[in-house]
XYZ file of C-alpha atoms in Angstrom:
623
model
C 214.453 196.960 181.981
C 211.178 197.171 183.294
C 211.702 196.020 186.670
C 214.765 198.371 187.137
C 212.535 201.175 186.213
C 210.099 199.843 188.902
C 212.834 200.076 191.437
C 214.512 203.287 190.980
C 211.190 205.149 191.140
C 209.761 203.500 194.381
C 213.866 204.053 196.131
C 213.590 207.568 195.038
C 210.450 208.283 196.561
C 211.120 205.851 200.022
C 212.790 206.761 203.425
C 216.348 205.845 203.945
C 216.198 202.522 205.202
C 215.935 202.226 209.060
C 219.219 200.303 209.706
C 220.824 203.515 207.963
C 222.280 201.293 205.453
C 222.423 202.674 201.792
C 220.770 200.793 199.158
C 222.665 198.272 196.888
C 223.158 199.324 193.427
C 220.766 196.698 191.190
C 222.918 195.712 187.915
C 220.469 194.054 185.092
C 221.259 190.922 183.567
C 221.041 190.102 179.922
C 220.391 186.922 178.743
C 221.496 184.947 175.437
C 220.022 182.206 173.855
C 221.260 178.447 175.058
C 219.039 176.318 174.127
C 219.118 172.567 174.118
C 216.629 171.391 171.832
C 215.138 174.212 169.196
C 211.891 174.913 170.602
C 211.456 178.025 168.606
C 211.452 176.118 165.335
C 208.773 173.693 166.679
C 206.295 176.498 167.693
C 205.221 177.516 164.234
C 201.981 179.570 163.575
C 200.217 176.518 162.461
C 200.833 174.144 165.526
C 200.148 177.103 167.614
C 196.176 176.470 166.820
C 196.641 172.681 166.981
C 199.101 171.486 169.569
C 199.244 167.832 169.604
C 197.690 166.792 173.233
C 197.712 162.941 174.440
C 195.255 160.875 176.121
C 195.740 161.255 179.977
C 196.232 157.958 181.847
C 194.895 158.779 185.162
C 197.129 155.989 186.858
C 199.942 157.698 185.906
C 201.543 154.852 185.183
C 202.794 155.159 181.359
C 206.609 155.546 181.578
C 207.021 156.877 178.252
C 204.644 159.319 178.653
C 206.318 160.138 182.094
C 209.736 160.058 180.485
C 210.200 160.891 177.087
C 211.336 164.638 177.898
C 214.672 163.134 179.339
C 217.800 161.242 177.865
C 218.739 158.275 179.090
C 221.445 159.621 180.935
C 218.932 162.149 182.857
C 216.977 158.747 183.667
C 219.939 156.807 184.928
C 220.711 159.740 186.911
C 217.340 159.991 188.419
C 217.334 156.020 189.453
C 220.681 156.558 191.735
C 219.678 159.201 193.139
C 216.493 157.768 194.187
C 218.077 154.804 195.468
C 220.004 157.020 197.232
C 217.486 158.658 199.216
C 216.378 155.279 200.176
C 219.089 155.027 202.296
C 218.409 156.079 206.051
C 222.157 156.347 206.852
C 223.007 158.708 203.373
C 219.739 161.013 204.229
C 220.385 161.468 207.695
C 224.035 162.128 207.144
C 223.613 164.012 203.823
C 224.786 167.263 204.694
C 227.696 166.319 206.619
C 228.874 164.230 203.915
C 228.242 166.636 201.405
C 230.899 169.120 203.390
C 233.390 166.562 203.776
C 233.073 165.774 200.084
C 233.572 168.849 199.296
C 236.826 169.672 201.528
C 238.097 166.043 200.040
C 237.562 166.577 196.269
C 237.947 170.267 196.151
C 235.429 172.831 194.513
C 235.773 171.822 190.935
C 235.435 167.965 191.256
C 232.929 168.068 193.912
C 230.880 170.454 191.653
C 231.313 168.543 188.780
C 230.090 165.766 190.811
C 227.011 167.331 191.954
C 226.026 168.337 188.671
C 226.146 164.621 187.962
C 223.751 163.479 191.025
C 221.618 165.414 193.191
C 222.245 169.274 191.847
C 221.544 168.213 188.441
C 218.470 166.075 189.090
C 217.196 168.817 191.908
C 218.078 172.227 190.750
C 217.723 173.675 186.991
C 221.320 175.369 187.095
C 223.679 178.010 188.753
C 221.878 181.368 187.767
C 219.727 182.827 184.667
C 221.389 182.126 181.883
C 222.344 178.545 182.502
C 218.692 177.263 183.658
C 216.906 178.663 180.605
C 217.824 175.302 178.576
C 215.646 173.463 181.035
C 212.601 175.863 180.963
C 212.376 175.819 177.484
C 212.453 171.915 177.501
C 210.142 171.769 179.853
C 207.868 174.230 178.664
C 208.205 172.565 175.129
C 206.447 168.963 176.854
C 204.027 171.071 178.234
C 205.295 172.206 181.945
C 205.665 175.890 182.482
C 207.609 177.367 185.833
C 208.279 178.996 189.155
C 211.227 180.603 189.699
C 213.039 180.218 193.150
C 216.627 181.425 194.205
C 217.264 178.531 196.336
C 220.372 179.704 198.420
C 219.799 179.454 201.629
C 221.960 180.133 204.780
C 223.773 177.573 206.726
C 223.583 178.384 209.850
C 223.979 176.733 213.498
C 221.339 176.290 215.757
C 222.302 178.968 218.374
C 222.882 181.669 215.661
C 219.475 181.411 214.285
C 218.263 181.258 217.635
C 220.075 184.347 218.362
C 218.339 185.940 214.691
C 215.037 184.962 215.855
C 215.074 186.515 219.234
C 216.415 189.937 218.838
C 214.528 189.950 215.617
C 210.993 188.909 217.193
C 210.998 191.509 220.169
C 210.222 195.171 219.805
C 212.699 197.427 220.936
C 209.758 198.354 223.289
C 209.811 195.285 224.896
C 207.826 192.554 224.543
C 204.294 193.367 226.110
C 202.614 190.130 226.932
C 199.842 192.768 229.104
C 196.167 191.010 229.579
C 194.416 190.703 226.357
C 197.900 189.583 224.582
C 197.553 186.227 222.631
C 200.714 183.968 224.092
C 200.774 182.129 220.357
C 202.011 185.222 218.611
C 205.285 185.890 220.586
C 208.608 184.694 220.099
C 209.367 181.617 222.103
C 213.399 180.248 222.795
C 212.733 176.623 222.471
C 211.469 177.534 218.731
C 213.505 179.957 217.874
C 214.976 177.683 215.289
C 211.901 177.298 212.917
C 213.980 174.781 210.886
C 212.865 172.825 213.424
C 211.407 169.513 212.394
C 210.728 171.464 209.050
C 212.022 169.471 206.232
C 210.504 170.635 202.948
C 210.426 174.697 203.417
C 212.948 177.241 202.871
C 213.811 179.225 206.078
C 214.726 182.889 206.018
C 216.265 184.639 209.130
C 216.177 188.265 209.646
C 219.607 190.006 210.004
C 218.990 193.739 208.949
C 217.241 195.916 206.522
C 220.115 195.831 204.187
C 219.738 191.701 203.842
C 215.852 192.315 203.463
C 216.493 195.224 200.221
C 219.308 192.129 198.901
C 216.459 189.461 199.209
C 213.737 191.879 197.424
C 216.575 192.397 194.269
C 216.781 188.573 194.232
C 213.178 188.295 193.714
C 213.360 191.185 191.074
C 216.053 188.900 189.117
C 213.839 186.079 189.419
C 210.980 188.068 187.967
C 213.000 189.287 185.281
C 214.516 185.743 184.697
C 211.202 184.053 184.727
C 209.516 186.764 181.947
C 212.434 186.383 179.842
C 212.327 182.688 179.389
C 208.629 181.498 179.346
C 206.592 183.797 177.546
C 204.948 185.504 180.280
C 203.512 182.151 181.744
C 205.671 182.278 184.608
C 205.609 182.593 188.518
C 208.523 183.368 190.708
C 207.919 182.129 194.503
C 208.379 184.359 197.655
C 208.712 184.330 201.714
C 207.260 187.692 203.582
C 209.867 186.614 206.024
C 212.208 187.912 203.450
C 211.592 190.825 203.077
C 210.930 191.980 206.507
C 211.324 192.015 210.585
C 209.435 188.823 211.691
C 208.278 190.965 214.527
C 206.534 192.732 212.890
C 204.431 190.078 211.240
C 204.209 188.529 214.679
C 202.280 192.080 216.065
C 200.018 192.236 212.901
C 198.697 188.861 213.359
C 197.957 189.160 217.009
C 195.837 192.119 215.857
C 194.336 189.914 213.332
C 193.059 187.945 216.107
C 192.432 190.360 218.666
C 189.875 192.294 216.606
C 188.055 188.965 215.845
C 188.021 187.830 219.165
C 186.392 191.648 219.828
C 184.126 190.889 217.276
C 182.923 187.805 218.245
C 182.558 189.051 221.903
C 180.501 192.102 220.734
C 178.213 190.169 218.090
C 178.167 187.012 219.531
C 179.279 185.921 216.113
C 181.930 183.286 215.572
C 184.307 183.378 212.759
C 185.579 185.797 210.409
C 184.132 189.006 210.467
C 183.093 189.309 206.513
C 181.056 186.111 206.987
C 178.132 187.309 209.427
C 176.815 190.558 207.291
C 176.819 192.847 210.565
C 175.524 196.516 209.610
C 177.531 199.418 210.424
C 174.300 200.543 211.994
C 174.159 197.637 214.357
C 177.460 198.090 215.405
C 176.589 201.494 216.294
C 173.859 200.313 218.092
C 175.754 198.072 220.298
C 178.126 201.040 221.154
C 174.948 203.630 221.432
C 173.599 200.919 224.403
C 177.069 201.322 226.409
C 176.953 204.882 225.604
C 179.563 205.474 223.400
C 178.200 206.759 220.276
C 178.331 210.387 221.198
C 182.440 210.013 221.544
C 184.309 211.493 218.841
C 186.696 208.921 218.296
C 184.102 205.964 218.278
C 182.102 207.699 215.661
C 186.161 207.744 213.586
C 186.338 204.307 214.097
C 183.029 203.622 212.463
C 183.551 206.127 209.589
C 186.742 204.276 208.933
C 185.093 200.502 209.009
C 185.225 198.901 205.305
C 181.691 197.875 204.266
C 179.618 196.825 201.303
C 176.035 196.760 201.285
C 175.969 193.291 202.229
C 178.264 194.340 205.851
C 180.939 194.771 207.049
C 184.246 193.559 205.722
C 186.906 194.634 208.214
C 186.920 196.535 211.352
C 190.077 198.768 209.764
C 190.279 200.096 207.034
C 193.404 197.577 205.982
C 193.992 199.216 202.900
C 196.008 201.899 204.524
C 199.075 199.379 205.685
C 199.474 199.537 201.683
C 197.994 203.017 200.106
C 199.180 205.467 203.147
C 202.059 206.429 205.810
C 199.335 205.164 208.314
C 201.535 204.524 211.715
C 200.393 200.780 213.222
C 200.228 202.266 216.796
C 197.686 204.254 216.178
C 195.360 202.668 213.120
C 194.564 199.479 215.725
C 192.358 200.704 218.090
C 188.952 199.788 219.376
C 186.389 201.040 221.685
C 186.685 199.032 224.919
C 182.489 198.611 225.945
C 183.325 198.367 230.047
C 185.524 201.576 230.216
C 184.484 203.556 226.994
C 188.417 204.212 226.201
C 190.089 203.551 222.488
C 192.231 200.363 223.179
C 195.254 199.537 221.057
C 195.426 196.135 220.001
C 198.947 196.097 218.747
C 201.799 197.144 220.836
C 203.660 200.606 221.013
C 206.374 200.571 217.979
C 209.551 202.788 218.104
C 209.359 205.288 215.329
C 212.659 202.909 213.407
C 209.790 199.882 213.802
C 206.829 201.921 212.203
C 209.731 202.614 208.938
C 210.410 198.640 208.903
C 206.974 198.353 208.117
C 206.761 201.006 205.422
C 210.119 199.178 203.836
C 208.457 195.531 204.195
C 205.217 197.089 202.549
C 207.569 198.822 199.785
C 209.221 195.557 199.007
C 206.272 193.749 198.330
C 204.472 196.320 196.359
C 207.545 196.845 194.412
C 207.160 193.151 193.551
C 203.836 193.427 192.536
C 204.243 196.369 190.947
C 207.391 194.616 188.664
C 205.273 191.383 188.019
C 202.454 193.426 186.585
C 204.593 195.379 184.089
C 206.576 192.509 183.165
C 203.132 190.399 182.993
C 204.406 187.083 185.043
C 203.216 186.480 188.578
C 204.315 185.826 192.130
C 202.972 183.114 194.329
C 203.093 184.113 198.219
C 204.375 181.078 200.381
C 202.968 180.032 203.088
C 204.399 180.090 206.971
C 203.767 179.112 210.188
C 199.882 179.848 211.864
C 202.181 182.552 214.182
C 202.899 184.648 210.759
C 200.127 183.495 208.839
C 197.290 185.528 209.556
C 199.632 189.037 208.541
C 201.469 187.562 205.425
C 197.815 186.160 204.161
C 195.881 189.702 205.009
C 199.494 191.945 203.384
C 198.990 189.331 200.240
C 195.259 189.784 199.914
C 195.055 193.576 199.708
C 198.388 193.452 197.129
C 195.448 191.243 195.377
C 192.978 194.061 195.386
C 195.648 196.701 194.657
C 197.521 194.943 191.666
C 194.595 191.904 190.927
C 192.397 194.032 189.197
C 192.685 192.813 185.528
C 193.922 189.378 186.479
C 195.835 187.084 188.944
C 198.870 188.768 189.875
C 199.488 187.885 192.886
C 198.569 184.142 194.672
C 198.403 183.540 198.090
C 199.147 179.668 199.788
C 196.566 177.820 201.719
C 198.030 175.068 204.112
C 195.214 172.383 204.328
C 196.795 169.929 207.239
C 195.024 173.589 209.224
C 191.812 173.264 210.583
C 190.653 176.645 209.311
C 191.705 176.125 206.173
C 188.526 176.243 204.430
C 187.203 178.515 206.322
C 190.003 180.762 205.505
C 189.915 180.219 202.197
C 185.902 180.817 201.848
C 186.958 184.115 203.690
C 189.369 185.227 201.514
C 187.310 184.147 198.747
C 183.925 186.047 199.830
C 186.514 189.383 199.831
C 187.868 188.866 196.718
C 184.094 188.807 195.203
C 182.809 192.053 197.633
C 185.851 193.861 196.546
C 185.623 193.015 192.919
C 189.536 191.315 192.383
C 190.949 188.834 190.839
C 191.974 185.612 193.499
C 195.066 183.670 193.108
C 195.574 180.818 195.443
C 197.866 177.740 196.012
C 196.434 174.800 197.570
C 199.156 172.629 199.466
C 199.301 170.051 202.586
C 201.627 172.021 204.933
C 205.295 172.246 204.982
C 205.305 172.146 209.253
C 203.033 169.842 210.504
C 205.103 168.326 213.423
C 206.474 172.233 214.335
C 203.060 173.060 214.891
C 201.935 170.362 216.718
C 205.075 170.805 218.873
C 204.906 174.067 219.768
C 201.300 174.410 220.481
C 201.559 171.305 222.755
C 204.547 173.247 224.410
C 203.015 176.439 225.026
C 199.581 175.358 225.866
C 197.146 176.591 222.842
C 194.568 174.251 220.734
C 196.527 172.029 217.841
C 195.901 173.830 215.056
C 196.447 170.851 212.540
C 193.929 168.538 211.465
C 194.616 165.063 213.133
C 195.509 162.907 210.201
C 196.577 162.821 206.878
C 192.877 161.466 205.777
C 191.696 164.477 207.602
C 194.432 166.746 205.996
C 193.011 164.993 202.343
C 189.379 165.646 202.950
C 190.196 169.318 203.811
C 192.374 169.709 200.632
C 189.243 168.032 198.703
C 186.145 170.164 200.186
C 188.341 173.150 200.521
C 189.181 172.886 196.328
C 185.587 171.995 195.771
C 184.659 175.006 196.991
C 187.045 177.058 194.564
C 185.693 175.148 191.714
C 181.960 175.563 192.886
C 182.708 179.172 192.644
C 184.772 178.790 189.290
C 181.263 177.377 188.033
C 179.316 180.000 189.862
C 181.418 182.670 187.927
C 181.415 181.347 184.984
C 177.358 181.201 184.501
C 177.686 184.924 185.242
C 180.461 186.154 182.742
C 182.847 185.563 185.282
C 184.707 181.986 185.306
C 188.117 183.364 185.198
C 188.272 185.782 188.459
C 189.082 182.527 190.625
C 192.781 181.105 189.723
C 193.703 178.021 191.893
C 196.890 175.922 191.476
C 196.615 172.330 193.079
C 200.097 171.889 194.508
C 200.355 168.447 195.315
C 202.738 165.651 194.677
C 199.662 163.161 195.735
C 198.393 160.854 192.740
C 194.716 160.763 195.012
C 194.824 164.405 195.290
C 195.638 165.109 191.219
C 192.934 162.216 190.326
C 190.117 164.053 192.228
C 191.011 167.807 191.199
C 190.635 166.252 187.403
C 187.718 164.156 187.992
C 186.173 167.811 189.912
C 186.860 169.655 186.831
C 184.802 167.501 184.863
C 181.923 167.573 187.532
C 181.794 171.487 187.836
C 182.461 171.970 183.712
C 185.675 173.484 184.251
C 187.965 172.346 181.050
C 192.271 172.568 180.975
C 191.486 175.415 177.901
C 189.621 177.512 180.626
C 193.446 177.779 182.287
C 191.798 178.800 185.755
C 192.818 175.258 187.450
C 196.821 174.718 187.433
C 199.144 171.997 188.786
C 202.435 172.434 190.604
C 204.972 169.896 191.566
C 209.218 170.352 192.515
C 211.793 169.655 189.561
C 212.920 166.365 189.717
C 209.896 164.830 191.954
C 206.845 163.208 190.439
C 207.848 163.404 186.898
C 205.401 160.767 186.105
C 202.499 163.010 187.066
C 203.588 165.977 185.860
C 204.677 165.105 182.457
C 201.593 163.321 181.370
C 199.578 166.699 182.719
C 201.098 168.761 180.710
C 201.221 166.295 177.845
C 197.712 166.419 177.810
C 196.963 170.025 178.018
C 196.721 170.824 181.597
C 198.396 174.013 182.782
C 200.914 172.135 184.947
C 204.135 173.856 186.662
C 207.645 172.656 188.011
C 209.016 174.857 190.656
C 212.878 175.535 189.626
C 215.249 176.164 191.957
C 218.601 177.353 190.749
C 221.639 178.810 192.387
C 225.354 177.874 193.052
C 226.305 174.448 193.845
C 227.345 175.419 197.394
C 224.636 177.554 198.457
C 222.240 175.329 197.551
C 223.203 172.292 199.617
C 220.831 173.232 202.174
C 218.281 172.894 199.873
C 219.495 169.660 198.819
C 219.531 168.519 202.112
C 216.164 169.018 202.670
C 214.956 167.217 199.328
C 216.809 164.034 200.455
C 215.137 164.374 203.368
C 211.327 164.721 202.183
C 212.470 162.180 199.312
C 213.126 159.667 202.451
C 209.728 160.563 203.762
C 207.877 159.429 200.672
C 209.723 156.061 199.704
C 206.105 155.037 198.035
C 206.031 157.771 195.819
C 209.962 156.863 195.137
C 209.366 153.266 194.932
C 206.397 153.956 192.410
C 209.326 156.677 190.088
C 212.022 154.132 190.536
C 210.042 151.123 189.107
C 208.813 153.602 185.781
C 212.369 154.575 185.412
C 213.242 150.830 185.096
C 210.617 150.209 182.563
C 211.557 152.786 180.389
C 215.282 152.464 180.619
C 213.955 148.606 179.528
C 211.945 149.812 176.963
C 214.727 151.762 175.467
C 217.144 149.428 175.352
C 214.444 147.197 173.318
C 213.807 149.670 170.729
C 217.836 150.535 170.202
C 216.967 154.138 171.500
C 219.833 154.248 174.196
C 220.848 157.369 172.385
C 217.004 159.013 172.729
C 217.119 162.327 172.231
C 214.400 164.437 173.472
C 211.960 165.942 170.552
C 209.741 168.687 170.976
C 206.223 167.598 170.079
C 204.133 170.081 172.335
C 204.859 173.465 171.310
C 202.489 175.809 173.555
C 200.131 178.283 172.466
C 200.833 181.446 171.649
C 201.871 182.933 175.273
C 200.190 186.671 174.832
C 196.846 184.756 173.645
C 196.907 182.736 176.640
C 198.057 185.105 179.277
C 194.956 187.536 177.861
C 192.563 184.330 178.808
C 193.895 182.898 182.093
C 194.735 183.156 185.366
C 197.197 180.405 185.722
């Protein structure tokens, strides 16, 4: 297997991990056909060139169009459980009863009654084999997927407490000197970032050993995902995986640190790539405070990363991914009042510097897996305290492995602020530095965490203030990807820029299509891509992808009782959008109606959108 070859060289040529725990054997899986519906005798040469596409309705309001991928039973199915989540007392009580269920009915019945209700309306199936039926239906109306492993930990309050705090503080201590940031430290009363986070997965650090377990997860996933769609697939990650939180914590301080030096030296505010600063003025600036004779200031400008348009970084980032750079001593800066090198990022114990090489391994072995097995892997986004560190590890994976196409995406939160100016940041690198961008485009998964916790601790509220303001970022924010689409593809280059609109809003979907048409960006051109969860918002997806739109369902899978967490937490955003559900429920009714006119109570799903050629289309797109 490719992957497994992918893993065995990078373990033979890494350090033994720091927790001194060996590495776990990695067993491949093999897969065998179990498919529902025969998709492979639909996708014949000749409807290959010709798919049959329907008119879109951009009310999404057709609930055949919506529907006609599911049986009746799968419709039924999806009304209770709707209804159910629009009960307070149910959703706010959901996991409790779902334990006490469990002791009552015993494993078997309690499974076999989740498979009838919210597992089998939420989650695809238990591992690879069993959730390939519902890829290849899906992919057969049109919907391709992401793959994510959704067991999660259940865990009390205290013990991920606990997890956070010894795993957020350097053995070092936690330096908090002058010139420290207060944002990017560890903080008790949020040591539990489940808190008022409803709709993300949460992973807590434990050791190295859980990390190298959570990195063969994603492997399987990668494997899974390449073996059932053709090599249109993404599997979904977390950095906070696959490494010490602490360590992302320190790296995004640094982040910040060096522009708040740069703005303080220039004058300039913003990202540094933005201003087109000369490595000459720079020099300058340190020749007036007398420092350009000093042998370590002239290093650090021989190491700055510039273009002939400026200067792109003030490090020379690439070496967190290309060498055995140590942290400690690759952040440093010449202070202008004293002349000395100052470190921006605290001291690390020598077992802190190796967490770092393992976190970097982990994700480059990723990368390096999704490129030979030709599928992709979409970075999620975190809170603004990791943010800064996952985004800056993902982007120079993107210039590492993102040099032929989109390999790896990054997330963009748009309830931030700085969302489109991160995103024109990231995308101005991409272009200097000649790779390929991915990006997902989402609201925000922890709106009210961040609001709370930069209330609590005293820093600017770095959310927008409402969700109009949150829906005009998403919208100027995506017309700037597709200005830049258009841009590139006047020069040769329209399909450098891949962008998936992740969005369960109707307003949102409506404006991305009517943008495409605007900026002459077609479906066929496969650079803009849609992305909803399995089992919400069926009535937008299906008609996307029914009408030739490169549209996604993200699939969780895993055991019915490691995956009540995540169950939990789709009652709970299902509560928290009872228009959306009011909107499914009544389109379930009509076509339930509709059936039971016709005499089709016994409708069986037919495949009537076989998908082009996968190799043809993965040679032409970026989503």
């Amino acid at each position: 297997m490719a992957y497994l070859r992918i893993v065995s060289q990078r373990i033979c040529t890494t350090k033994k991990l720091a927790s001194n725990t060996p590495l776990i054997k990695f067993v491949p899986t093999t897969f065998k056909s179990t498919h529902a519906i025969n998709v492979e005798a639909a996708v014949s040469p000749k409807s290959d060139e010709n798919p049959p596409r329907d008119p879109l309705d951009q009310s999404f309001t057709d609930c055949r169009a919506a529907f006609k991928s599911k049986t009746t039973w799968e419709i039924i199915r999806a009304y209770i459980v709707y209804t159910l989540c629009s009960s307070n007392y149910l959703v706010e009580n959901n996991m409790q009863i779902m334990k006490i269920s469990q002791k009552i009915l015993g494993k078997r019945l309690f499974n076999w009654f989740m498979k009838g209700t919210f597992y089998g309306h939420f989650v695809a199936g238990e591992n690879q084999v069993t959730i390939k039926p519902t890829i290849d239906r899906l992919r057969s109306f049109g919907v391709k997927s992401i793959l994510d492993y959704s067991v999660e930990e259940d865990i009390s309050t205290e013990e991920a407490q606990r997890r956070e705090t010894e795993s957020c503080v350097s053995e070092a201590g936690d330096d908090q000197s002058q010139g420290t940031i207060k944002r990017y430290h560890s903080h008790q009363e949020f040591a539990d970032r489940r808190y008022k986070v409803d709709s993300a997965r949460t992973y807590f650090y434990l050791n190295e050993a859980q990390c190298e377990r959570n990195m063969e997860i994603f492997l399987r996933c990668l494997e899974a995902v390449s073996g059932t769609t053709s090599g249109t697939g993404i599997t979904a990650v977390k950095l906070t995986a696959l490494g010490r939180p602490q360590l992302l914590l320190q790296l995004s301080e640094v982040i910040m640190r060096a522009r708040r030096y740069f703005e303080e030296l220039t004058g300039h505010h913003g990202s540094i790539i933005g201003h087109h600063v000369k490595p000459e003025e720079l020099a300058e600036k340190f020749g007036k405070a007398r420092l350009i004779n000093d042998v370590q200031v002239q290093h650090f400008l021989d190491k700055l990363t510039y273009d002939k348009k400026g200067v792109i970084h003030l490090f020379p980032w690439s070496g967190i991914i290309d060498e055995d750079a140590q942290l400690s001593e690759t952040f440093r800066l010449p202070d202008l009042k004293t002349g000395r090198m100052v470190r921006l990022i605290s001291q690390l114990t020598p077992k802190e510097e190796e967490m770092f090489r393992n976190m970097i391994r982990r994700i480059d072995t990723l990368c390096r897996c999704a490129k030979e097995l030709d599928v992709r892997i979409m970075v999620d986004a975190e809170q603004t305290y990791f943010q800064p560190a996952i985004t800056r590890i993902t982007l120079e994976m993107m210039r590492k492995h993102n040099k032929e196409k989109a390999i790896m995406f990054n997330t963009y939160q748009c309830y931030l602020k700085e969302a489109f100016n991160n995103v024109s940041t990231d995308l101005e690198q991409a272009k200097r530095q000649n790779f390929y961008f991915g990006a997902k485009l989402v609201r925000g998964a922890y709106l009210e965490q961040e609001r709370a916790r930069a209330e609590a601790l005293g820093y600017d509220d770095p959310t927008n203030p409402s969700f109009e303001a949150t829906s005009e970022m998403y919208q100027k924010t995506l017309s700037e990807c597709l200005r830049r689409i258009k841009d590139g593809k006047s020069k040769g280059e329209g399909k450098k820029i891949a962008i998936m609109v992740a969005s369960h809003n109707e307003d949102t979907v409506r404006f991305t299509l009517n943008a495409m048409k605007d900026y002459g960006i077609s479906p066929e051109d496969k650079v803009i891509c849609f992305g909803q969860l399995l089992g919400m918002c069926d009535y937008i997806t299906f008609p996307l992808g029914q009408s030739g739109y490169s549209v996604y369902k993200y699939i969780p899978y895993g055991p019915v009782d490691e995956v009540l967490p995540y169950l939990s937490r789709r009652a709970q955003e299902n509560k928290g959008i009872l228009k959306k559900i009011k909107k499914e429920k009544s389109l379930l009714l009509q076509e339930l109606s509709r059936r039971l006119a016709r005499g089709q109570l016994y409708y069986t799903p037919k495949v009537l959108y076989p998908q082009k050629d996968a190799v043809r289309e993965v040679l032409a797109l970026a989503c």
